[in-house]
Amino acid sequence: MSASLIYDLAPIGSIVAWCDGTPRPLERFNKKLAAWQTRNSSGRLICKEGPHQSGNYASPGHFTLHEANFDGKNTVVIRIHRTFGLDSNLTFKVLERPALGSIRVFDRAGVNAELVHLTDNREAAAAWLKEHGYPNVVLEEVTADEVAASHVEGRAAT
């Protein structure tokens, strides 16, 4: 799939893989392998932002994937996010969509909201919020309509 199809069809919370089509280097080639891994990996779709104009610059729109966390003594020290423009030349694939009834936890309301956590149900979301305490959080349930639409769109896009 192209980046624009991921933007149009993949629901927030999906696991998305990206690749550049090159074969994986052997383990002994550390630098080549590290470079390859930046262009071939996967992450959770956490936000989408449409095209916008700022002065003479026009952004084509983009989406962001959460690739990894680096923890230190029960605290997230670094979060690795990858942002891809809709004009990216990489190939993308949806590996997993959020399950029916799961709860998306967004950091704020509005179009610039970012997914901070995905839970199995409302009780798990409440427990996570109690521990992490985001002040302006918005909870959104994955509905049956959304799951059905994503299956139809997924078959059409593949």
Backbone as CSV, one residue per row, in Angstrom:
resi,resn,N_x,N_y,N_z,CA_x,CA_y,CA_z,C_x,C_y,C_z
1,MET,0.839,-1.183,0.000,0.000,0.000,0.000,0.880,1.241,0.000
2,SER,0.358,2.285,-0.550,1.061,3.562,-0.517,0.772,4.278,0.809
3,ALA,1.541,5.304,1.072,1.333,6.097,2.289,-0.045,6.752,2.281
4,SER,-0.489,7.204,1.128,-1.797,7.858,1.069,-2.932,6.868,1.354
5,LEU,-2.779,5.592,0.963,-3.797,4.598,1.294,-3.810,4.298,2.786
6,ILE,-2.650,4.255,3.410,-2.604,4.075,4.873,-3.335,5.233,5.532
7,TYR,-3.065,6.444,5.085,-3.721,7.628,5.635,-5.238,7.530,5.481
8,ASP,-5.690,7.098,4.307,-7.123,7.053,4.019,-7.839,5.871,4.680
9,LEU,-7.187,4.698,4.767,-7.897,3.477,5.137,-7.575,2.899,6.509
10,ALA,-6.369,3.100,7.003,-5.988,2.465,8.274,-6.538,3.248,9.462
11,PRO,-7.240,2.582,10.377,-7.743,3.289,11.563,-6.620,3.559,12.568
12,ILE,-6.781,4.626,13.319,-5.829,4.941,14.388,-5.777,3.743,15.342
13,GLY,-4.563,3.357,15.720,-4.368,2.202,16.592,-3.891,0.975,15.840
14,SER,-3.897,1.012,14.502,-3.442,-0.115,13.696,-1.930,-0.270,13.803
15,ILE,-1.462,-1.511,13.649,-0.030,-1.776,13.531,0.291,-1.757,12.040
16,VAL,1.231,-0.898,11.653,1.587,-0.699,10.248,3.074,-0.990,10.067
17,ALA,3.389,-1.778,9.044,4.788,-2.059,8.695,5.153,-1.234,7.472
18,TRP,6.429,-0.864,7.378,6.905,-0.169,6.187,8.195,-0.817,5.717
19,CYS,8.434,-0.742,4.406,9.663,-1.316,3.854,10.055,-0.573,2.587
20,ASP,11.334,-0.698,2.258,11.844,-0.064,1.037,12.108,-1.074,-0.069
21,GLY,11.840,-2.358,0.191,11.981,-3.387,-0.823,13.366,-3.996,-0.946
22,THR,14.322,-3.536,-0.165,15.674,-4.095,-0.236,15.792,-5.286,0.710
23,PRO,16.659,-6.263,0.379,16.828,-7.420,1.271,17.559,-7.032,2.551
24,ARG,17.269,-7.765,3.615,17.906,-7.512,4.919,19.389,-7.899,4.854
25,PRO,20.295,-7.000,5.282,21.724,-7.340,5.312,22.015,-8.391,6.384
26,LEU,23.125,-9.045,6.256,23.553,-10.023,7.254,23.836,-9.331,8.586
27,GLU,23.679,-10.072,9.685,23.850,-9.529,11.034,25.236,-8.928,11.258
28,ARG,26.244,-9.468,10.615,27.615,-9.001,10.865,27.876,-7.595,10.298
29,PHE,27.013,-7.122,9.395,27.162,-5.781,8.836,26.325,-4.804,9.665
30,ASN,26.853,-4.412,10.825,26.104,-3.621,11.807,25.556,-2.309,11.253
31,LYS,26.390,-1.542,10.574,25.946,-0.234,10.075,24.909,-0.382,8.968
32,LYS,25.128,-1.320,8.056,24.154,-1.551,6.987,22.832,-2.041,7.560
33,LEU,22.908,-2.916,8.564,21.701,-3.437,9.185,20.934,-2.332,9.903
34,ALA,21.633,-1.462,10.620,20.981,-0.348,11.320,20.300,0.595,10.327
35,ALA,20.966,0.893,9.225,20.371,1.756,8.200,19.145,1.090,7.583
36,TRP,19.242,-0.216,7.323,18.123,-0.947,6.744,16.927,-0.941,7.699
37,GLN,17.175,-1.099,8.999,16.088,-1.154,9.979,15.324,0.169,10.079
38,THR,15.947,1.291,9.772,15.218,2.560,9.793,14.227,2.660,8.634
39,ARG,14.486,1.918,7.549,13.597,1.953,6.386,12.736,0.695,6.266
40,ASN,12.806,-0.184,7.274,12.038,-1.437,7.268,11.703,-1.820,8.701
41,SER,10.524,-1.458,9.157,10.147,-1.741,10.535,8.629,-1.692,10.639
42,SER,8.111,-1.521,11.854,6.670,-1.396,12.058,6.405,-0.577,13.308
43,GLY,5.173,-0.085,13.419,4.771,0.700,14.579,3.266,0.878,14.603
44,ARG,2.771,1.453,15.699,1.332,1.693,15.872,0.984,3.083,15.356
45,LEU,-0.057,3.155,14.524,-0.531,4.426,13.974,-1.138,5.261,15.094
46,ILE,-0.536,6.428,15.383,-1.005,7.233,16.517,-1.640,8.559,16.106
47,CYS,-1.361,9.055,14.915,-2.041,10.276,14.483,-1.924,10.463,12.978
48,LYS,-2.861,11.232,12.454,-2.886,11.597,11.045,-3.100,13.101,10.974
49,GLU,-2.404,13.750,10.064,-2.616,15.187,9.864,-2.716,15.450,8.377
50,GLY,-3.803,16.087,7.983,-4.062,16.353,6.572,-3.167,17.434,5.999
51,PRO,-3.254,17.637,4.698,-2.451,18.672,4.042,-2.810,20.057,4.568
52,HIS,-1.818,20.935,4.622,-2.095,22.309,5.022,-1.093,23.257,4.361
53,GLN,-1.471,24.505,4.313,-0.661,25.556,3.678,-0.171,26.506,4.744
54,SER,1.107,26.856,4.683,1.686,27.837,5.598,2.558,28.779,4.771
55,GLY,2.010,29.933,4.446,2.735,30.861,3.583,2.887,30.261,2.196
56,ASN,4.128,30.165,1.736,4.399,29.581,0.416,4.601,28.072,0.479
57,TYR,4.655,27.498,1.667,4.908,26.071,1.816,3.598,25.304,1.943
58,ALA,3.453,24.245,1.162,2.276,23.381,1.241,2.722,21.995,1.682
59,SER,2.235,21.545,2.838,2.548,20.218,3.347,1.574,19.221,2.733
60,PRO,2.066,18.070,2.249,1.167,17.097,1.637,0.359,16.276,2.643
61,GLY,0.551,16.488,3.914,-0.100,15.679,4.936,0.823,14.551,5.354
62,HIS,0.559,13.994,6.523,1.424,12.935,7.035,0.706,12.129,8.109
63,PHE,1.314,11.010,8.475,0.844,10.217,9.603,2.059,9.810,10.419
64,THR,1.819,9.510,11.705,2.902,9.171,12.626,2.670,7.797,13.220
65,LEU,3.760,7.020,13.280,3.741,5.693,13.885,4.631,5.686,15.120
66,HIS,4.161,5.055,16.181,4.958,4.865,17.392,5.691,3.549,17.221
67,GLU,7.026,3.639,17.104,7.824,2.444,16.836,8.275,1.736,18.110
68,ALA,8.722,2.488,19.114,9.271,1.829,20.308,9.349,2.806,21.476
69,ASN,9.501,2.234,22.672,9.805,2.987,23.900,11.105,2.454,24.468
70,PHE,11.896,3.323,25.036,13.061,2.906,25.802,12.803,3.307,27.240
71,ASP,12.757,2.301,28.134,12.391,2.512,29.529,13.614,2.519,30.427
72,GLY,13.450,3.203,31.548,14.451,3.201,32.594,13.775,3.240,33.948
73,LYS,13.813,2.146,34.675,13.229,2.051,36.015,11.762,2.516,36.036
74,ASN,10.915,1.842,35.278,9.473,2.102,35.235,9.087,3.457,34.663
75,THR,10.000,4.120,33.960,9.716,5.403,33.335,10.133,5.347,31.873
76,VAL,9.254,5.818,30.993,9.623,5.895,29.579,10.601,7.053,29.423
77,VAL,11.803,6.745,28.954,12.847,7.756,28.793,12.806,8.350,27.385
78,ILE,12.643,7.478,26.380,12.616,7.929,24.992,11.509,7.196,24.250
79,ARG,10.753,7.935,23.453,9.750,7.345,22.569,10.223,7.565,21.138
80,ILE,10.181,6.506,20.355,10.580,6.594,18.955,9.315,6.675,18.102
81,HIS,9.126,7.815,17.448,8.014,8.023,16.530,8.595,8.240,15.138
82,ARG,7.927,7.719,14.139,8.315,7.926,12.742,7.151,8.598,12.031
83,THR,7.440,9.687,11.356,6.421,10.417,10.612,6.694,10.250,9.125
84,PHE,5.647,9.917,8.378,5.764,9.671,6.947,4.833,10.612,6.196
85,GLY,5.366,11.275,5.196,4.550,12.114,4.325,3.714,11.259,3.394
86,LEU,2.619,11.815,2.928,1.759,11.075,2.017,2.432,10.827,0.674
87,ASP,3.533,11.509,0.412,4.282,11.328,-0.828,5.470,10.376,-0.644
88,SER,5.532,9.637,0.458,6.634,8.721,0.747,6.727,7.637,-0.333
89,ASN,7.966,7.236,-0.658,8.165,6.189,-1.658,8.271,4.794,-1.028
90,LEU,8.060,4.674,0.270,8.095,3.379,0.944,6.790,2.617,0.698
91,THR,6.817,1.315,0.954,5.629,0.470,0.843,5.135,0.162,2.254
92,PHE,3.839,0.254,2.468,3.244,0.067,3.782,2.253,-1.091,3.747
93,LYS,2.043,-1.682,4.930,1.086,-2.779,5.054,0.476,-2.737,6.452
94,VAL,-0.834,-2.876,6.537,-1.506,-2.953,7.830,-1.376,-4.389,8.325
95,LEU,-0.691,-4.559,9.464,-0.497,-5.895,10.041,-1.636,-6.279,10.975
96,GLU,-2.177,-5.275,11.679,-3.225,-5.551,12.674,-4.058,-4.296,12.853
97,ARG,-5.356,-4.492,12.936,-6.278,-3.374,13.197,-6.760,-3.477,14.638
98,PRO,-7.187,-2.365,15.245,-7.700,-2.442,16.615,-8.948,-3.327,16.677
99,ALA,-9.059,-4.101,17.728,-10.171,-5.040,17.887,-11.458,-4.311,18.259
100,LEU,-12.562,-4.921,17.907,-13.880,-4.412,18.261,-13.981,-4.282,19.777
101,GLY,-14.448,-3.127,20.255,-14.615,-2.899,21.683,-13.376,-2.365,22.383
102,SER,-12.232,-2.351,21.698,-11.041,-1.788,22.346,-11.206,-0.275,22.472
103,ILE,-10.469,0.306,23.392,-10.588,1.733,23.704,-9.297,2.446,23.328
104,ARG,-9.449,3.493,22.513,-8.317,4.354,22.182,-8.256,5.468,23.221
105,VAL,-7.064,5.728,23.737,-6.869,6.811,24.695,-6.079,7.903,23.979
106,PHE,-6.729,9.047,23.744,-6.090,10.181,23.079,-5.656,11.213,24.114
107,ASP,-4.575,11.924,23.829,-4.045,12.914,24.773,-4.905,14.164,24.882
108,ARG,-5.733,14.447,23.876,-6.593,15.640,23.882,-7.669,15.464,22.822
109,ALA,-8.632,16.350,22.837,-9.697,16.325,21.829,-9.235,17.069,20.585
110,GLY,-9.916,16.843,19.480,-9.661,17.609,18.268,-8.886,16.857,17.213
111,VAL,-8.628,17.549,16.113,-7.981,16.920,14.962,-6.505,16.630,15.192
112,ASN,-5.864,17.321,16.112,-4.449,17.093,16.393,-4.222,16.131,17.554
113,ALA,-5.260,15.394,17.946,-5.129,14.434,19.045,-4.177,13.316,18.653
114,GLU,-3.462,12.810,19.646,-2.495,11.738,19.432,-2.851,10.564,20.334
115,LEU,-2.840,9.368,19.764,-3.101,8.166,20.538,-1.946,7.934,21.506
116,VAL,-2.263,7.792,22.796,-1.216,7.517,23.782,-1.283,6.090,24.310
117,HIS,-2.450,5.435,24.137,-2.578,4.056,24.613,-3.798,3.413,23.965
118,LEU,-3.748,2.099,23.804,-4.873,1.323,23.297,-5.119,0.186,24.282
119,THR,-6.358,0.100,24.788,-6.681,-0.933,25.777,-7.782,-1.853,25.243
120,ASP,-7.971,-2.973,25.931,-8.976,-3.957,25.523,-10.405,-3.521,25.851
121,ASN,-10.580,-2.723,26.931,-11.923,-2.336,27.360,-11.853,-1.072,28.217
122,ARG,-13.020,-0.567,28.612,-13.087,0.677,29.408,-12.439,0.534,30.781
123,GLU,-12.592,-0.627,31.403,-12.000,-0.837,32.724,-10.477,-0.766,32.653
124,ALA,-9.905,-1.365,31.633,-8.450,-1.305,31.454,-8.002,0.125,31.169
125,ALA,-8.798,0.867,30.413,-8.473,2.270,30.131,-8.495,3.100,31.416
126,ALA,-9.509,2.864,32.258,-9.607,3.589,33.521,-8.417,3.265,34.428
127,ALA,-8.029,2.000,34.470,-6.873,1.603,35.290,-5.595,2.242,34.760
128,TRP,-5.429,2.261,33.441,-4.234,2.871,32.852,-4.195,4.365,33.149
129,LEU,-5.349,5.026,33.032,-5.412,6.473,33.304,-5.107,6.789,34.763
130,LYS,-5.561,5.935,35.658,-5.292,6.132,37.082,-3.789,6.116,37.344
131,GLU,-3.087,5.247,36.638,-1.641,5.120,36.815,-0.854,6.225,36.095
132,HIS,-1.341,6.666,34.923,-0.563,7.592,34.101,-1.057,9.033,34.145
133,GLY,-2.312,9.263,34.450,-2.843,10.589,34.717,-2.706,11.645,33.630
134,TYR,-3.276,11.432,32.477,-3.344,12.481,31.453,-4.528,13.374,31.788
135,PRO,-4.353,14.705,31.851,-5.435,15.580,32.313,-6.565,15.803,31.304
136,ASN,-6.287,15.877,30.020,-7.311,16.219,29.025,-7.630,15.047,28.105
137,VAL,-7.579,13.863,28.629,-7.715,12.645,27.845,-9.111,12.497,27.229
138,VAL,-9.152,11.857,26.068,-10.408,11.531,25.401,-10.392,10.032,25.111
139,LEU,-11.467,9.334,25.486,-11.588,7.901,25.221,-12.513,7.695,24.030
140,GLU,-12.117,6.775,23.147,-12.925,6.479,21.969,-12.958,4.973,21.761
141,GLU,-14.155,4.424,21.667,-14.310,2.981,21.490,-14.277,2.623,20.005
142,VAL,-13.658,1.492,19.675,-13.670,0.965,18.312,-15.022,0.292,18.120
143,THR,-15.787,0.776,17.158,-17.157,0.304,16.965,-17.234,-0.769,15.888
144,ALA,-18.369,-1.466,15.865,-18.604,-2.511,14.868,-18.644,-1.915,13.459
145,ASP,-19.218,-0.716,13.327,-19.269,-0.062,12.011,-17.873,0.207,11.477
146,GLU,-16.991,0.662,12.337,-15.618,0.959,11.932,-14.868,-0.306,11.529
147,VAL,-15.039,-1.379,12.288,-14.375,-2.649,11.979,-14.883,-3.186,10.647
148,ALA,-16.207,-3.144,10.423,-16.783,-3.627,9.166,-16.291,-2.794,7.990
149,ALA,-16.242,-1.472,8.148,-15.774,-0.591,7.073,-14.313,-0.848,6.748
150,SER,-13.496,-1.080,7.764,-12.069,-1.295,7.516,-11.837,-2.619,6.791
151,HIS,-12.673,-3.639,7.030,-12.515,-4.915,6.322,-12.868,-4.740,4.844
152,VAL,-13.930,-4.010,4.554,-14.315,-3.780,3.159,-13.251,-2.940,2.461
153,GLU,-12.798,-1.855,3.106,-11.768,-1.005,2.516,-10.465,-1.756,2.339
154,GLY,-10.116,-2.596,3.301,-8.865,-3.361,3.225,-8.855,-4.291,2.024
155,ARG,-9.989,-4.940,1.737,-10.049,-5.833,0.576,-9.953,-5.033,-0.713
156,ALA,-10.553,-3.840,-0.748,-10.521,-3.040,-1.959,-9.138,-2.464,-2.218
157,ALA,-8.384,-2.187,-1.157,-7.092,-1.534,-1.314,-5.961,-2.511,-1.582
158,THR,-6.136,-3.771,-1.260,-5.045,-4.720,-1.384,-4.875,-5.240,-2.770
